[in-house]
CSV table of C-alpha atoms in Angstrom, one decimal:
chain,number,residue,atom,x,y,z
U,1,UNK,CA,26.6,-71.3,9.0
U,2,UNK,CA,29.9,-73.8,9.1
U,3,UNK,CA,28.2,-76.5,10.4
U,4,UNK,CA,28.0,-78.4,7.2
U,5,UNK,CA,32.1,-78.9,7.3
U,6,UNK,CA,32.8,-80.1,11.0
U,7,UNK,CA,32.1,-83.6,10.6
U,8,UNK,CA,35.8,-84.5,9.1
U,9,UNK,CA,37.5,-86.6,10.8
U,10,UNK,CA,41.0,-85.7,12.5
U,11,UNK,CA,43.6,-88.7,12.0
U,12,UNK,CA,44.1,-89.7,16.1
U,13,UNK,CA,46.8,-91.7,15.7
U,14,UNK,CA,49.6,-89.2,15.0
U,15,UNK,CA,51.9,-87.8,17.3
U,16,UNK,CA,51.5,-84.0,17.0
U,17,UNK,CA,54.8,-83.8,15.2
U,18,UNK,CA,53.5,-85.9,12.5
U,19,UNK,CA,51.0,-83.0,11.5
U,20,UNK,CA,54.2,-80.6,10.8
U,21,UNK,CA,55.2,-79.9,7.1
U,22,UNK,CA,58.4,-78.7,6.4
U,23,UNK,CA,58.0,-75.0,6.4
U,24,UNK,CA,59.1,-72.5,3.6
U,25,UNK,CA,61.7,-70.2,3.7
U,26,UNK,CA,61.2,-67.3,6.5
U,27,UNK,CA,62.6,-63.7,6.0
U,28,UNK,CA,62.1,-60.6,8.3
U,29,UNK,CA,59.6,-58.4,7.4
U,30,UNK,CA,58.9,-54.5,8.9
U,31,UNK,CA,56.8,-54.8,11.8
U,32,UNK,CA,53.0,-53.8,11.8
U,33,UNK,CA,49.9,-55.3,13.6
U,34,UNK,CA,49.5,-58.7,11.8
U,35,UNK,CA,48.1,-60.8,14.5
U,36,UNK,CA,45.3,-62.6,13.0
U,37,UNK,CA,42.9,-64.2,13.1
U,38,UNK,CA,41.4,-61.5,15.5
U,39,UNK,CA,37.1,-61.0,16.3
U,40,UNK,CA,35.2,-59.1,15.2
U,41,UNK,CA,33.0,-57.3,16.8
U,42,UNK,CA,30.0,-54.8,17.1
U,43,UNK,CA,30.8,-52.4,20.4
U,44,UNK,CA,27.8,-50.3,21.3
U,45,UNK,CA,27.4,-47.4,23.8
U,46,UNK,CA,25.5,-44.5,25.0
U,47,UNK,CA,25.1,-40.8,26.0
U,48,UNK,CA,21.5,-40.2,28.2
U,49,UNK,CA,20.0,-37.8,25.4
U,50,UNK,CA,21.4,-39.3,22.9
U,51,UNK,CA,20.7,-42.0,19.9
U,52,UNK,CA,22.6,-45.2,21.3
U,53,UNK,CA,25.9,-45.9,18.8
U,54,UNK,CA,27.3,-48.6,17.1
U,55,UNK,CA,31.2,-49.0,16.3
U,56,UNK,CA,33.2,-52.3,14.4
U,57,UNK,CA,36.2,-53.6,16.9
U,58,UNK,CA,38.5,-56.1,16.0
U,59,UNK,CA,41.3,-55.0,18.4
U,60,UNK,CA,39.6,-56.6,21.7
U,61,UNK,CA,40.1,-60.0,23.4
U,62,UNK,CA,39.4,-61.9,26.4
U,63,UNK,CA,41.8,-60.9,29.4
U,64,UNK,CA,41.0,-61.8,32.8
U,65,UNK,CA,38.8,-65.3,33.9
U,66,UNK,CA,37.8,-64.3,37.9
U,67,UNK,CA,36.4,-62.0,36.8
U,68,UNK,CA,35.1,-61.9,33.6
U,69,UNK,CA,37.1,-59.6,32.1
U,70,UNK,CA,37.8,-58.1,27.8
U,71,UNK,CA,39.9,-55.5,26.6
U,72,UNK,CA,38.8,-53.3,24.0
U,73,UNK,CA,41.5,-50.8,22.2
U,74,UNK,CA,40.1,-47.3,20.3
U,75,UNK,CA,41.6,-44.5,19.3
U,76,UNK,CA,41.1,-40.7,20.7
U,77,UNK,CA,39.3,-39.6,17.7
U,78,UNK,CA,36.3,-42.3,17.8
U,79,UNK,CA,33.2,-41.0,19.2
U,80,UNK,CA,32.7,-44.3,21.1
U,81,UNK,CA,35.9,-43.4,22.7
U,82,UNK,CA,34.6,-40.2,24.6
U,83,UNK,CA,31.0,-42.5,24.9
U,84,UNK,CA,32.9,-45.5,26.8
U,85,UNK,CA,35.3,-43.1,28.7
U,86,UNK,CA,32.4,-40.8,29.9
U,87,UNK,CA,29.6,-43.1,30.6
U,88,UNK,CA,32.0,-46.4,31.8
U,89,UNK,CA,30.1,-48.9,30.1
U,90,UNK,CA,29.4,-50.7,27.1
U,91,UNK,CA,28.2,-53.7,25.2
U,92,UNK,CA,30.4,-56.1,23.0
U,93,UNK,CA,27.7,-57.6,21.0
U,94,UNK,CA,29.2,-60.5,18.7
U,95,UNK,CA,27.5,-60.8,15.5
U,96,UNK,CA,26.9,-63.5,12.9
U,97,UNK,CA,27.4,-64.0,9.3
U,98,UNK,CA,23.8,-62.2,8.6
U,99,UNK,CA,25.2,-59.2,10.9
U,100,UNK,CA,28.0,-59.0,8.9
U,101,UNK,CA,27.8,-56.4,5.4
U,102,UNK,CA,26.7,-54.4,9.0
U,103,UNK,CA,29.3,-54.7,10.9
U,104,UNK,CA,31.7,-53.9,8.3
U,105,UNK,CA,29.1,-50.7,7.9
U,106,UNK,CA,29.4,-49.6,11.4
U,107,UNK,CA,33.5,-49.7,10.5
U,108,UNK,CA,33.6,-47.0,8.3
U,109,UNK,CA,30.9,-44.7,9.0
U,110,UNK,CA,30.4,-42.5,11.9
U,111,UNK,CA,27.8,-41.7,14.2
U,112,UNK,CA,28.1,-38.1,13.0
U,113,UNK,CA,27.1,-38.9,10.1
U,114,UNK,CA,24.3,-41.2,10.9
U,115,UNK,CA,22.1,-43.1,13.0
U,116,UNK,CA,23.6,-46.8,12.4
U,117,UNK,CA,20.9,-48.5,15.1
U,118,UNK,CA,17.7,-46.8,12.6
U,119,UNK,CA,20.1,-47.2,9.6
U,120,UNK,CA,20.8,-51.0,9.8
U,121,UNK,CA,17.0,-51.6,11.0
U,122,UNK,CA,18.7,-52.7,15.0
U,123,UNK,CA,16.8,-53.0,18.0
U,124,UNK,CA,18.7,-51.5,20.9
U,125,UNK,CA,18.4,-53.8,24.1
U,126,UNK,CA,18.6,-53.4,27.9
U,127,UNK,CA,21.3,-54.9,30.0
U,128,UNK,CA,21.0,-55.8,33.5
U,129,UNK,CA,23.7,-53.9,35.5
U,130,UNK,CA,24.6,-50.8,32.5
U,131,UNK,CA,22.4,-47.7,33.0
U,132,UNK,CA,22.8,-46.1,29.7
U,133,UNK,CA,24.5,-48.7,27.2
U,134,UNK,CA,22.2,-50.8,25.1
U,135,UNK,CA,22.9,-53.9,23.5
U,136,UNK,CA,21.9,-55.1,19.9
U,137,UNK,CA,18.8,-57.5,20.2
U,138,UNK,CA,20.0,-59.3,16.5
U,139,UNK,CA,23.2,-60.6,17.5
U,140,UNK,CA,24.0,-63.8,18.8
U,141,UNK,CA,25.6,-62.9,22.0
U,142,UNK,CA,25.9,-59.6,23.8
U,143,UNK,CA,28.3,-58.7,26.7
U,144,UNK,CA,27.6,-56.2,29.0
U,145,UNK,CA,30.7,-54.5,30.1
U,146,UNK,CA,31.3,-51.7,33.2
U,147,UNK,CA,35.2,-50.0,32.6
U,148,UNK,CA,37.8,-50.9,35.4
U,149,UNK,CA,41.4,-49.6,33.8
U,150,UNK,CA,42.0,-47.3,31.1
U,151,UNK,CA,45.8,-47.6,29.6
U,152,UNK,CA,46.9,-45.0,27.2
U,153,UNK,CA,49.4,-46.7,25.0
U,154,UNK,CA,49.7,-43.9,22.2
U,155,UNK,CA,48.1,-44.0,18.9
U,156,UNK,CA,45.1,-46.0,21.0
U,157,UNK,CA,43.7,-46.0,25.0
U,158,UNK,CA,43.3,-49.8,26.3
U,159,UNK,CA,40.0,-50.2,27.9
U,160,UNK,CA,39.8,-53.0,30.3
U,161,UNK,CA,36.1,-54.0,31.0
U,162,UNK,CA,34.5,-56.6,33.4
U,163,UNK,CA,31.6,-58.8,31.7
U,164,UNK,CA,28.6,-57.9,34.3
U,165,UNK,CA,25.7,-59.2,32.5
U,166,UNK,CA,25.3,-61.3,29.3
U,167,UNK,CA,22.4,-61.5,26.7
U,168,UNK,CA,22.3,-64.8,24.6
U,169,UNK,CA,20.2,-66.4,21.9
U,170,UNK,CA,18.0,-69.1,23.6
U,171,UNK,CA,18.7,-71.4,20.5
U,172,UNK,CA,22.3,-71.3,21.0
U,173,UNK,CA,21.9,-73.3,24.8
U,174,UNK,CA,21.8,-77.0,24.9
U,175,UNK,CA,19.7,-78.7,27.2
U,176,UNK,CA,22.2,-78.7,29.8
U,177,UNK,CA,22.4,-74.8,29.4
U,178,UNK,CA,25.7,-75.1,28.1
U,179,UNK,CA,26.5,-71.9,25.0
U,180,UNK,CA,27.1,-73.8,21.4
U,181,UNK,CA,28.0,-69.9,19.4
U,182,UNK,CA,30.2,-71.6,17.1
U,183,UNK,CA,26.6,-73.2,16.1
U,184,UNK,CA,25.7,-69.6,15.5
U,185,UNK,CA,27.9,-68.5,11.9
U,186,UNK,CA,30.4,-66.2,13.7
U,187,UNK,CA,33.4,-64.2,11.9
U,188,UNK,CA,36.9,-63.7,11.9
U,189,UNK,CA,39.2,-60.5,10.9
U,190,UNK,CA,42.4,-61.1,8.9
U,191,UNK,CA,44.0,-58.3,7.7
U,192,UNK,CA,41.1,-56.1,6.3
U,193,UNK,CA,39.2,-59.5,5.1
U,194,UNK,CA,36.4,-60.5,6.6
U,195,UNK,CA,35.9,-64.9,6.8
U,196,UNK,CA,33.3,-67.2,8.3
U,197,UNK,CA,35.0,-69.8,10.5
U,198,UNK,CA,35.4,-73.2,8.4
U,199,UNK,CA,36.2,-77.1,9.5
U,200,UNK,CA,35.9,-78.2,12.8
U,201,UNK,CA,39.7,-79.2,13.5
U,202,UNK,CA,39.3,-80.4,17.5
U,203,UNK,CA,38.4,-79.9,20.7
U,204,UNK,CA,41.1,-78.1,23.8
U,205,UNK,CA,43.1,-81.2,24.4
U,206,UNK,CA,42.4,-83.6,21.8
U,207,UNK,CA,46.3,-83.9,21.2
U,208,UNK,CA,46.8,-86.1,23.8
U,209,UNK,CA,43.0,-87.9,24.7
U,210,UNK,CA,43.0,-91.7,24.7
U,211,UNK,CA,41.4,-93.1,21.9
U,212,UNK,CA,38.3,-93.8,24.0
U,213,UNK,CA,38.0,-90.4,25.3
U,214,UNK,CA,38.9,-89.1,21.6
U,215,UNK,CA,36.3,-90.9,19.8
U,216,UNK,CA,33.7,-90.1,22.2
U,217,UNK,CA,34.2,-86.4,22.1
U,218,UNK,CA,34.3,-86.8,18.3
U,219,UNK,CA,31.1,-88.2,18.2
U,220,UNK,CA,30.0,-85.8,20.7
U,221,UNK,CA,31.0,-82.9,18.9
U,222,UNK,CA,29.5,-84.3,15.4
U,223,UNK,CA,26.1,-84.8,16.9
U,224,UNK,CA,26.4,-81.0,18.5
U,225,UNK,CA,27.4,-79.7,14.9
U,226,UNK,CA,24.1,-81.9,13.0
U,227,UNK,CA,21.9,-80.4,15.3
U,228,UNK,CA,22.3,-76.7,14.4
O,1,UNK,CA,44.2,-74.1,3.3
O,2,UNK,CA,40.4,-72.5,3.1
O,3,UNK,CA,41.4,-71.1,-0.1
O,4,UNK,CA,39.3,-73.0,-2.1
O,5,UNK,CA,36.1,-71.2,-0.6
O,6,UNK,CA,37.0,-68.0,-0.9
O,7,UNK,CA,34.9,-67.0,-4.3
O,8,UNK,CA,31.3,-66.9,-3.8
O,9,UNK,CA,30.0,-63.8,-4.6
O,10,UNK,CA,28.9,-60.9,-2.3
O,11,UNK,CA,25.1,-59.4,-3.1
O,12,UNK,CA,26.4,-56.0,-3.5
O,13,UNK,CA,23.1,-54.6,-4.4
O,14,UNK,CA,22.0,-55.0,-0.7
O,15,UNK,CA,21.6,-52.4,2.0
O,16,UNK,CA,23.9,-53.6,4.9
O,17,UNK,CA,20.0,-54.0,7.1
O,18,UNK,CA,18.7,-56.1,4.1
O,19,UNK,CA,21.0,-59.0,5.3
O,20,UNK,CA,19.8,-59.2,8.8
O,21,UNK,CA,17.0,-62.0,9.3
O,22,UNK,CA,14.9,-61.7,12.1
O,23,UNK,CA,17.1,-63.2,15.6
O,24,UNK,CA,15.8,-66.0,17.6
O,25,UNK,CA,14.4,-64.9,21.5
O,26,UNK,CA,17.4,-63.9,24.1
O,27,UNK,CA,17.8,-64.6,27.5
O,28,UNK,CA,20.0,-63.7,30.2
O,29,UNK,CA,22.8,-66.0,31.4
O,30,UNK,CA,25.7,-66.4,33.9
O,31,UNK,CA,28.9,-64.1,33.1
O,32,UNK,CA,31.8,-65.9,31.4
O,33,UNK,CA,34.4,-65.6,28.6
O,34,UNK,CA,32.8,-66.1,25.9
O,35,UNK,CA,33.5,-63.8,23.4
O,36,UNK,CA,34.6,-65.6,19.8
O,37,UNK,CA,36.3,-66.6,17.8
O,38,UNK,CA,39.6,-65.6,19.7
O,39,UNK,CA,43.1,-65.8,18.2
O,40,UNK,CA,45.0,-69.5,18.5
O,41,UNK,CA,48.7,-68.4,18.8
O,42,UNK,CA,51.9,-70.5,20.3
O,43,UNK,CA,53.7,-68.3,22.8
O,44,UNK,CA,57.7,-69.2,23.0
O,45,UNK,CA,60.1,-67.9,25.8
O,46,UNK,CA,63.4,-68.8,27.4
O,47,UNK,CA,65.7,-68.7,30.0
O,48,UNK,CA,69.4,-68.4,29.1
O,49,UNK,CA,70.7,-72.0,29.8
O,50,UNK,CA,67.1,-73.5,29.5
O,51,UNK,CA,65.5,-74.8,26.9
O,52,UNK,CA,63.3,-72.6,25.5
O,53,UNK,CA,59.5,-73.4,26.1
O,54,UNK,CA,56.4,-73.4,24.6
O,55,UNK,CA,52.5,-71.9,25.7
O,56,UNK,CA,49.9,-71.6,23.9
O,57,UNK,CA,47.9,-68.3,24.2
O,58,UNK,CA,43.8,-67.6,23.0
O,59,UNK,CA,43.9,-64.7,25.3
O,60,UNK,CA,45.9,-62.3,22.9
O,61,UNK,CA,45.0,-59.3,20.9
O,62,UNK,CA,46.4,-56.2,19.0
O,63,UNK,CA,46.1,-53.3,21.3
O,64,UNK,CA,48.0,-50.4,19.6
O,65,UNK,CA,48.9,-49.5,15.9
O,66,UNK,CA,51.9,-46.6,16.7
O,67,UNK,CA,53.9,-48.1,18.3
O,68,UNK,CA,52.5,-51.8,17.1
O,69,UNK,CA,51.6,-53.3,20.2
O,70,UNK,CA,50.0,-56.9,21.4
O,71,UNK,CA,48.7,-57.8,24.9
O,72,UNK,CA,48.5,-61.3,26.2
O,73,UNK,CA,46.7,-62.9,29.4
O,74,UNK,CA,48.3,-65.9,31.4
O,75,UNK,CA,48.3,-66.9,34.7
O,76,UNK,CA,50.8,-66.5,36.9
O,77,UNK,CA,51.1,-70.5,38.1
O,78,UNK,CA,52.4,-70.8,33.9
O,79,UNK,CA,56.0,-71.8,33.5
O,80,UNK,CA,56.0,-69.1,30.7
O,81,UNK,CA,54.4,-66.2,33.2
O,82,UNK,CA,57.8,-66.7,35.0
O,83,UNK,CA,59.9,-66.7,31.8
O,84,UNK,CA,58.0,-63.8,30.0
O,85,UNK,CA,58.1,-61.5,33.8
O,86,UNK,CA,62.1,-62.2,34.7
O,87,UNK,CA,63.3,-61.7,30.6
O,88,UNK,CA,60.9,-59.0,29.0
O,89,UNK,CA,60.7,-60.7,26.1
O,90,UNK,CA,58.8,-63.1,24.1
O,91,UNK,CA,57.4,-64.2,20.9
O,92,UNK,CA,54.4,-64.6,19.7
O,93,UNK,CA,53.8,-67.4,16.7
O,94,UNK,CA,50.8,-68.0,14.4
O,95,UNK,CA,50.3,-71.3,14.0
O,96,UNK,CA,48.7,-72.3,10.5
O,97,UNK,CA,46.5,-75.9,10.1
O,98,UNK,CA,49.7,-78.2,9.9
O,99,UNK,CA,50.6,-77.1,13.3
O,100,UNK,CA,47.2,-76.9,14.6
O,101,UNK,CA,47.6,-80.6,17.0
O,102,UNK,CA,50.8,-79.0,18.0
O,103,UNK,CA,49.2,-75.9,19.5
O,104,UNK,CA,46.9,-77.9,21.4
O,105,UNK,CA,49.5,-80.0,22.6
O,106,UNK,CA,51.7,-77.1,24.0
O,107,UNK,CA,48.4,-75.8,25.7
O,108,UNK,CA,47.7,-78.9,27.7
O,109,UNK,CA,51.2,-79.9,28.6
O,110,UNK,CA,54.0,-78.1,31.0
O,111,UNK,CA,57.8,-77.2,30.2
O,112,UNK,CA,57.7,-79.2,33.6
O,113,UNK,CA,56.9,-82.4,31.8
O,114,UNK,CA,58.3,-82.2,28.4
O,115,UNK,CA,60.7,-79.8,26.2
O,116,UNK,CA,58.1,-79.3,24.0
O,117,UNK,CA,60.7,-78.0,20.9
O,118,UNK,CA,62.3,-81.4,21.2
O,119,UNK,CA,58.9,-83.3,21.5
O,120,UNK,CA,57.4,-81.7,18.5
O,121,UNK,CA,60.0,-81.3,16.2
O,122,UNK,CA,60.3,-77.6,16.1
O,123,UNK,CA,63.3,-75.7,15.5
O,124,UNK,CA,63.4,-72.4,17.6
O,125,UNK,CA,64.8,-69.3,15.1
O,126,UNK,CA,66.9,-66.2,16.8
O,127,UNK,CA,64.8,-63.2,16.5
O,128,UNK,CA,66.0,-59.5,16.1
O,129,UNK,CA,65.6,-57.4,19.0
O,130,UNK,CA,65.8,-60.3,21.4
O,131,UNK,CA,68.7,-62.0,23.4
O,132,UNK,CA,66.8,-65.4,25.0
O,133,UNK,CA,63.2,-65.8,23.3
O,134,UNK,CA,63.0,-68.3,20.3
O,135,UNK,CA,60.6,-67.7,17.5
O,136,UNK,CA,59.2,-70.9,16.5
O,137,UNK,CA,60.8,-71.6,12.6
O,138,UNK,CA,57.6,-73.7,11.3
O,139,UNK,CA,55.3,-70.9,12.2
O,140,UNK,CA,53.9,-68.7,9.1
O,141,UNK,CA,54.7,-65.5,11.1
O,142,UNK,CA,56.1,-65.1,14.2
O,143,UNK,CA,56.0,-61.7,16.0
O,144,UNK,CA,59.2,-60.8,18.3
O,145,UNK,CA,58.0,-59.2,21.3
O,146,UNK,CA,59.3,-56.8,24.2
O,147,UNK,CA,57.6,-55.9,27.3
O,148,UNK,CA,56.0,-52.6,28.1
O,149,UNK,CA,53.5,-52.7,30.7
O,150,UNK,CA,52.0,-56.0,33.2
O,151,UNK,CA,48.5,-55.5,34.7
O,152,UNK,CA,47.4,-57.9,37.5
O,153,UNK,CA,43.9,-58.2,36.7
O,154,UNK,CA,42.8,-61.6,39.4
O,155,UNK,CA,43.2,-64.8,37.8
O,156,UNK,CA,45.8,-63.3,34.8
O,157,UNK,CA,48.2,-61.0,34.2
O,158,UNK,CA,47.9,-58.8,31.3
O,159,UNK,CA,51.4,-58.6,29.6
O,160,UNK,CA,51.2,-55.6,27.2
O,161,UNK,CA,54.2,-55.8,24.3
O,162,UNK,CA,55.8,-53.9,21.3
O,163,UNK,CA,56.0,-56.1,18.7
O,164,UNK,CA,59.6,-55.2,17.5
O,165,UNK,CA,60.6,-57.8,14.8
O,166,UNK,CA,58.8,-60.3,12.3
O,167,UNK,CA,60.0,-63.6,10.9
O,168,UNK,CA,57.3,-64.5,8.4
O,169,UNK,CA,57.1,-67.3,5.5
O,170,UNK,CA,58.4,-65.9,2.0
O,171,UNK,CA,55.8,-67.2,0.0
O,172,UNK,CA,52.7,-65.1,1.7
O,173,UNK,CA,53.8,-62.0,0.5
O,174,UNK,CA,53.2,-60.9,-2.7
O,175,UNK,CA,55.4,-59.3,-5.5
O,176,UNK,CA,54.6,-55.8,-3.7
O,177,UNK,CA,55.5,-57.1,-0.6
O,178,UNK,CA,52.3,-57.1,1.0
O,179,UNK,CA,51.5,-60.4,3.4
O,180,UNK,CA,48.8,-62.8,2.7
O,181,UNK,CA,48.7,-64.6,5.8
O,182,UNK,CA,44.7,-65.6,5.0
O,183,UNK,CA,46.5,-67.7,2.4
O,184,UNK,CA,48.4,-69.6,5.2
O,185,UNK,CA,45.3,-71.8,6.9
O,186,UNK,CA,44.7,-70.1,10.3
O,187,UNK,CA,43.1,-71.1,13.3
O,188,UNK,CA,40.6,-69.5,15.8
O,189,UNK,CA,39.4,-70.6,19.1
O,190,UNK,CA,35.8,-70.8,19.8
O,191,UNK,CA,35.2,-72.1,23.7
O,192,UNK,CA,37.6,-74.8,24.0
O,193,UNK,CA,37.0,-76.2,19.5
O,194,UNK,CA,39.4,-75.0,17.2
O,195,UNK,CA,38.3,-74.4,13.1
O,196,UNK,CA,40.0,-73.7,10.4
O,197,UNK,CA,39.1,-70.2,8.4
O,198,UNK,CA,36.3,-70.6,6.4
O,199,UNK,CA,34.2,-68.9,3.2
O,200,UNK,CA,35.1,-64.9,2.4
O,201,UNK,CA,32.8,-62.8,3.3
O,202,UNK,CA,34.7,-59.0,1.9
O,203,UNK,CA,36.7,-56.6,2.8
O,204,UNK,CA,37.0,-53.8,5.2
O,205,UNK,CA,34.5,-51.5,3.9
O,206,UNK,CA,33.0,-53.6,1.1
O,207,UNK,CA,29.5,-52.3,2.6
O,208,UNK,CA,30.3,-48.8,1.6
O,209,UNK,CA,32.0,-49.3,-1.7
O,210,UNK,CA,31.0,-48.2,-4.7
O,211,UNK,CA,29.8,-51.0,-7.4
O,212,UNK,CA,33.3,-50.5,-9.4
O,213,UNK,CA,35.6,-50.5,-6.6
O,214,UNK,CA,33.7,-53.7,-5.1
O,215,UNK,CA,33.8,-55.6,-8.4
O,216,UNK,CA,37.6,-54.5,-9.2
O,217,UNK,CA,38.1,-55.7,-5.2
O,218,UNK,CA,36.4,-58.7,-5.7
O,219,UNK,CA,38.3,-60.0,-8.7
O,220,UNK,CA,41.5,-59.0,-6.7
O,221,UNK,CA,40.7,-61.2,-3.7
O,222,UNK,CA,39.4,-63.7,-5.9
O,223,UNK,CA,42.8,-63.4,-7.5
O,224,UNK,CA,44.9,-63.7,-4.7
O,225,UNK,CA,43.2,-66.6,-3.2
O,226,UNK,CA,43.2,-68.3,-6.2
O,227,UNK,CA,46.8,-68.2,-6.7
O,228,UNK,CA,48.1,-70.0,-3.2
């Protein structure tokens, strides 16, 4: 859990400039895939017959608000890439730090080589609206996802999903019903290295709230942080 | 900089299921983008005999390794929709902690209201590859980025790029060349809060490794961290 660093202060009365150091030197470098931080991710999917599987994606993102829509990119050789492509569905199940030694585990190994769900001790889950997909009952947040494009772009296919059904933990809801799964420990992807998310730096807009409206949110955001 | 969290120690001695505590009850709730953390990047485009402009973008992702590709979501009422659709071309900046009010800023206000370069103090930085988009100098890495394929998907347009240059700070690479841009103080985007990186957790396929190769990858991370 981060929530024992979120209650630093940011200093309100800079002008965003203020914040900016004076860089270091930049050179060009050969290109690769170094966007970061990125999620990570525990994508699970099914064949009827079949034990459900679990594979590790990083390379997926939000992509579309009306509807709900993620990508999710996988290469030809996954088995979860013949599982999404034949059944048209799937579950992007977010985990948390206590998910994480398995998510890295369903990374590297293979549903050939094993049954991750009986390996890792998972309960498989129903979603409303998939008929064979099943989500994983220990993470935080599951998204159930039906396939509506698939873009073949060469090394990987794109696979553009809408969000049909979701699966959260109840602790994770305020009393207004409102989702708090930063509350929950969640992780980022950098470059091979797995982090926890740190410090709570602010809230969408914070760079230009007036000092009332700042201060309030601050104190908002500090009381939704103790809680957790 | 998280740096100074990075060395607690990993229970190696663990089976990846022995980490998972029991989960709290789940419920069912109303679709929406929630899945998190998502990437915090600064999106900056031109127009010959404009100034160049600045968006920032959470809805972006790595989508392809060969060729490397990136995919980003914005709507089409965005200033930068216009810029990115009529020139092909844009770039893509990571923002690190010092530019983290900055990148809120650009997200809340329009190239209608304000030349955002000017405001903030950036200096916009040619790119190879490109004729009009700026990269944004103060940015630890900034990815130059050429236009493939656009998807309407409803509410956004998926633009889906080749990343076809990279400006990137000196000092996060080391003397082999390889980038460390954990070392840099990254953002991610959790439902409208930003945080900084936190703790460590391992590397890609830490769960798997043998007890040698995770203690000699250990002290290397520990290593590297240690030295920014």
């Amino acid at each position: 859990m981060q929530t024992g660093k979120v209650h630093k202060k940011i200093k309100v009365s800079q002008r965003p400039s203020e914040q900016i150091k004076g860089s270091g030197e930049r050179i060009s470098m050969d290109v690769g895939n170094y966007l970061a931080p990125v999620p990570c991710c525990m994508l699970s999917s099914g064949r009827p017959g079949e034990q459900p599987n679990i594979m590790t994606v990083a390379w997926c993102g939000t992509v579309n608000s009306k509807p709900p829509m993620i990508s999710v990119s996988i290469t030809k050789s996954r088995y979860s890439h013949d599982l999404v492509s034949e059944t048209g569905e799937f579950v992007l199940n977010i985990p948390d730090i206590a998910l994480a030694k398995a998510c890295d585990y369903c990374g590297v190994k293979s549903f050939r080589e094993v049954d991750k769900f009986a390996e890792l001790g998972l309960t498989p889950e129903a979603m409303e609206g998939l008929e064979v997909a099943r989500a994983i009952k220990e993470a935080p947040l599951s998204l159930g996802c039906k396939l509506r494009h698939t873009l073949e772009l060469g090394s990987h296919d794109l696979f553009i999903a809408e969000i049909v059904s979701l699966r959260v933990r109840a602790d994770l809801l305020d009393k207004n019903g409102a989702l708090h799964l930063e509350k929950a420990g969640l992780l980022a992807y950098v470059h091979g290295q797995y982090f926890a998310l740190g410090k709570w730096l602010g809230f969408f807009g914070w760079s230009i709230a007036a000092p009332a409206v700042l201060a309030r949110r601050q104190r908002e955001s500090r009381r939704v942080y103790k809680k957790s």
